[in-house]
PDB file of C-alpha atoms in Angstrom:
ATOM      1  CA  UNK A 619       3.851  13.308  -7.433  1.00  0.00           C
ATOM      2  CA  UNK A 620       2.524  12.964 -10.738  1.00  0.00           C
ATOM      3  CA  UNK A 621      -0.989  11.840 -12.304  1.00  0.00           C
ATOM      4  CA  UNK A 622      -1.639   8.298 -12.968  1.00  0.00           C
ATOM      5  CA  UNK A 623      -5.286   8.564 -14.992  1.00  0.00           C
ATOM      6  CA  UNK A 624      -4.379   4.453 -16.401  1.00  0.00           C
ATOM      7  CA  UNK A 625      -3.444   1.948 -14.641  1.00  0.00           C
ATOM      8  CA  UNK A 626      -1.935  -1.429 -15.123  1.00  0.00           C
ATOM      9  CA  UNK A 627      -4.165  -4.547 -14.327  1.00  0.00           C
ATOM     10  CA  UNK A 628      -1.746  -5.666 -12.079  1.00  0.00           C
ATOM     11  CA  UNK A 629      -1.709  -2.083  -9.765  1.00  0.00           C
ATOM     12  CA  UNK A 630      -4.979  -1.818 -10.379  1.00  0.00           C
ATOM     13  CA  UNK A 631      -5.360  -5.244  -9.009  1.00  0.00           C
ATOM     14  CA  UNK A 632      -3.548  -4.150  -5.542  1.00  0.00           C
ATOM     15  CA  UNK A 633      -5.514  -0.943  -5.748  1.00  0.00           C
ATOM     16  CA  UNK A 634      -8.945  -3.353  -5.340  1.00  0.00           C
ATOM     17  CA  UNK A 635      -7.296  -5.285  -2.879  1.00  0.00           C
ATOM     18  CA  UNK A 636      -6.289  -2.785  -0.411  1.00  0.00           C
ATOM     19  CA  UNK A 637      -9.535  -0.772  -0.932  1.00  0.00           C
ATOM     20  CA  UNK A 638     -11.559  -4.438  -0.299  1.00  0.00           C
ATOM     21  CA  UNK A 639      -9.540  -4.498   3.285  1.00  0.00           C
ATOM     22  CA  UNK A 640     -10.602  -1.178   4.033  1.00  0.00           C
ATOM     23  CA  UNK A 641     -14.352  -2.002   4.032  1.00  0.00           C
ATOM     24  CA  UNK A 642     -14.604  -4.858   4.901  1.00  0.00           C
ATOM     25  CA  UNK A 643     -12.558  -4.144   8.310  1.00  0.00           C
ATOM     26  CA  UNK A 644     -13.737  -0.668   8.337  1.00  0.00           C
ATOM     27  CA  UNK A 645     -11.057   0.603   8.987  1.00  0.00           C
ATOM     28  CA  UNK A 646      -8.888   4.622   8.303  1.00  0.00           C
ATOM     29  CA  UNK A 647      -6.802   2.428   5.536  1.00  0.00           C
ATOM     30  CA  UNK A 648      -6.552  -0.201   3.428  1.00  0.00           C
ATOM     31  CA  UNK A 649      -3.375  -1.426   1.661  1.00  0.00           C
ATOM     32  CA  UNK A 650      -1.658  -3.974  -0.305  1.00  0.00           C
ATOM     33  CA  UNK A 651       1.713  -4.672  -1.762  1.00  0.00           C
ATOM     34  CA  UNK A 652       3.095  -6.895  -4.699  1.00  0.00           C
ATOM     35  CA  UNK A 653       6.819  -8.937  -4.258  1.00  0.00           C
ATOM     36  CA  UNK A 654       9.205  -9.849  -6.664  1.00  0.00           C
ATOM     37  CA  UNK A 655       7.271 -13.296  -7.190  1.00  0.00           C
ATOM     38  CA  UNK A 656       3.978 -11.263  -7.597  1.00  0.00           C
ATOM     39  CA  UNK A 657       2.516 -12.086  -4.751  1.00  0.00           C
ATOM     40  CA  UNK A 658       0.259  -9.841  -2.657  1.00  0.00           C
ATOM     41  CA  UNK A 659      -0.210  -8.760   0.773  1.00  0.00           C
ATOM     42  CA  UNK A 660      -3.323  -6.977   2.571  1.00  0.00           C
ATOM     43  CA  UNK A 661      -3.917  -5.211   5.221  1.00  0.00           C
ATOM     44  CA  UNK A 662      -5.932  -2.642   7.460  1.00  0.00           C
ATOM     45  CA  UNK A 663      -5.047  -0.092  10.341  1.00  0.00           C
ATOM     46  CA  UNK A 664      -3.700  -2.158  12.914  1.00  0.00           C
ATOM     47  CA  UNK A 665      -5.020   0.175  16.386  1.00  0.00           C
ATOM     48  CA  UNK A 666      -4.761  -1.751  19.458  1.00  0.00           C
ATOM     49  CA  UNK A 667      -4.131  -0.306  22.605  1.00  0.00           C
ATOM     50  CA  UNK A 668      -0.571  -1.678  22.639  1.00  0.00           C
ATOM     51  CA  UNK A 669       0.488  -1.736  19.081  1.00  0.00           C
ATOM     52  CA  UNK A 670      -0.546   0.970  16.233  1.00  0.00           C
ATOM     53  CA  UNK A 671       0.412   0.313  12.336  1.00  0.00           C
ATOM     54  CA  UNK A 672      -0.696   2.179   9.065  1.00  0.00           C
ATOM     55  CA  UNK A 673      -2.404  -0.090   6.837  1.00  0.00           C
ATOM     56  CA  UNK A 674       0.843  -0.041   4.794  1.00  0.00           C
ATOM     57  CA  UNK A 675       3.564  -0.521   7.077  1.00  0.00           C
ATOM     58  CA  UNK A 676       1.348  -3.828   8.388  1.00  0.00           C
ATOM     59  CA  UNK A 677       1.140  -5.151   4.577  1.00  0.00           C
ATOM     60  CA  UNK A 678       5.232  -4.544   4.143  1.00  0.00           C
ATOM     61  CA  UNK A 679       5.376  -6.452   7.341  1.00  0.00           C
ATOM     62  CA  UNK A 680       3.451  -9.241   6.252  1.00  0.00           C
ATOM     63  CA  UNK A 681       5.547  -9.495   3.260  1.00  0.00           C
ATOM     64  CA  UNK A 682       8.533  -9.379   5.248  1.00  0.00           C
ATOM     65  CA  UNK A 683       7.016 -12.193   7.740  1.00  0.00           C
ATOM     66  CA  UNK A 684       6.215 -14.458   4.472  1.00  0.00           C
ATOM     67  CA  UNK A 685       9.834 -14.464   2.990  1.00  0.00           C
ATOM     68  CA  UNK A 686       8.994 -11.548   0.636  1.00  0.00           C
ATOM     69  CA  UNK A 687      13.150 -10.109  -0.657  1.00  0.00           C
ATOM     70  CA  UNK A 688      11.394  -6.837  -2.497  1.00  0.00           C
ATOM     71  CA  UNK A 689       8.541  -5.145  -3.341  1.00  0.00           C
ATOM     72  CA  UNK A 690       7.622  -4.459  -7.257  1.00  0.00           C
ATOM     73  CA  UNK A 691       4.647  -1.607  -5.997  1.00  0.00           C
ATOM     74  CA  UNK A 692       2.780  -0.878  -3.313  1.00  0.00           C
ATOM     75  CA  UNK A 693      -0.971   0.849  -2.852  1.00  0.00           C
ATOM     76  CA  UNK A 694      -2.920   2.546   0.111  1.00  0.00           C
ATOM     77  CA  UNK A 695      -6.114   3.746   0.274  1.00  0.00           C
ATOM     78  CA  UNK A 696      -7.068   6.853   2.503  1.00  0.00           C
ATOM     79  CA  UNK A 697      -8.319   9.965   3.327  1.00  0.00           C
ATOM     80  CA  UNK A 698      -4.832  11.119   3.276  1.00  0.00           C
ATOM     81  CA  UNK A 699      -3.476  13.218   0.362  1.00  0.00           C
ATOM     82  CA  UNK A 700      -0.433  11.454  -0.055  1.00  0.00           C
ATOM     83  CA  UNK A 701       1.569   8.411   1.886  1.00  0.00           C
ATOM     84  CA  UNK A 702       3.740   9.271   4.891  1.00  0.00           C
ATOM     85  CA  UNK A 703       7.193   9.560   4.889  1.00  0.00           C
ATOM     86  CA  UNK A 704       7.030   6.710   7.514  1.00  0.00           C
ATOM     87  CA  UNK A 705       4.935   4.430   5.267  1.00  0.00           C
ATOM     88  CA  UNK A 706       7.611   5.065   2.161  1.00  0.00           C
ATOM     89  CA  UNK A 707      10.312   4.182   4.713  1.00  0.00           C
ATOM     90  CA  UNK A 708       8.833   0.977   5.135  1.00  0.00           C
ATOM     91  CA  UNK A 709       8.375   0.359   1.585  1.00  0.00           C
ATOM     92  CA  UNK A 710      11.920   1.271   0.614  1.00  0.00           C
ATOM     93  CA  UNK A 711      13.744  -0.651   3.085  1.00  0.00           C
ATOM     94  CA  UNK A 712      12.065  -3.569   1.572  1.00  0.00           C
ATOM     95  CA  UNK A 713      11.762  -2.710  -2.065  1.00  0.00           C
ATOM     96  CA  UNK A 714      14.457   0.427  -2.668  1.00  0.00           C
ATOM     97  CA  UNK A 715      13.698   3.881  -3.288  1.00  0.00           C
ATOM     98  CA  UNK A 716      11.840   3.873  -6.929  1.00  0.00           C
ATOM     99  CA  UNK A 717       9.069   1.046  -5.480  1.00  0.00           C
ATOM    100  CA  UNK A 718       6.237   3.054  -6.620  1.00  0.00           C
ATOM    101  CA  UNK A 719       3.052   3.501  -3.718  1.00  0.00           C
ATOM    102  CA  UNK A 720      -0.057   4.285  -5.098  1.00  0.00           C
ATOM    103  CA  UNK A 721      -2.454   6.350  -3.407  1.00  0.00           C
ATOM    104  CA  UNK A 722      -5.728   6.129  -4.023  1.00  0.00           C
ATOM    105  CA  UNK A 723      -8.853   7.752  -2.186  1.00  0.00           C
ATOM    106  CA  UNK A 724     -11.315   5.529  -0.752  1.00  0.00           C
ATOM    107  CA  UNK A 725     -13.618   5.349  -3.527  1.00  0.00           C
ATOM    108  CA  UNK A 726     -10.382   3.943  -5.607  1.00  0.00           C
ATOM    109  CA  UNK A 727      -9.635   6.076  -7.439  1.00  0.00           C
ATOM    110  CA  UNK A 728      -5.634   6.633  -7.624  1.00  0.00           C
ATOM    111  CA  UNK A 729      -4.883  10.146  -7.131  1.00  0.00           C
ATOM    112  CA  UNK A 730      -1.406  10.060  -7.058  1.00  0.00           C
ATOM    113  CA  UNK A 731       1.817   7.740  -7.615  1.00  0.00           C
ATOM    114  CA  UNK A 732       5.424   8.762  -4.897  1.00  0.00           C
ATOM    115  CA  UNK A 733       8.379   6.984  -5.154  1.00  0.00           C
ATOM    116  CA  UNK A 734       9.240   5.091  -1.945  1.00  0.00           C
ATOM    117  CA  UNK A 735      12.641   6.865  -1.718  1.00  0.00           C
TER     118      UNK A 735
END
């Protein structure tokens, strides 16, 4: 793990985005994640009785769904001190093991950058 005090407006950018998903669905996480093209894709905790996602696993997914080959970085916001090995699974299947995830607490601010891998 190491410190990331500056950001670049482009993490930053997915840092708002996934922190914007968290309120406004009020849910345990918010998360988003930038492709190779630079797109970016958003998402909450998916908890339904039959189907339970992080936040971060649902926004790989939805990059997956939308014809996303990679991942540049990825960023969650949460309670959580860090992002679960299951989480960085997701993200490295899709974007290799040195796709860095952000984590940032729910104010926003980034406490911490992992590698996927």
């Amino acid at each position: 793990m190491t410190e990331t005090p500056a950001l670049d407006p482009e993490d930053r950018k997915i840092v708002t985005l996934a922190r914007s998903a968290r309120a406004r669905n009020g849910v345990p996480e918010g998360a988003a994640v930038r492709d190779e093209t630079g797109r970016t894709y958003v998402a909450g905790t998916v908890a339904l009785d039959s189907l339970k996602l992080s936040a971060l696993r649902t926004a790989v997914a939805m990059a997956v769904a939308s014809g996303a080959k990679s991942l540049e970085a990825a960023a969650v916001v949460t309670e959580a001190e860090s992002a679960s090995d299951e989480d960085r699974a997701a993200v490295r299947d899709l974007g290799g093991p040195g796709t860095p995830v952000l984590v940032a607490s729910p104010d926003g601010a980034v406490r911490a950058t992992v590698n996927a891998g």
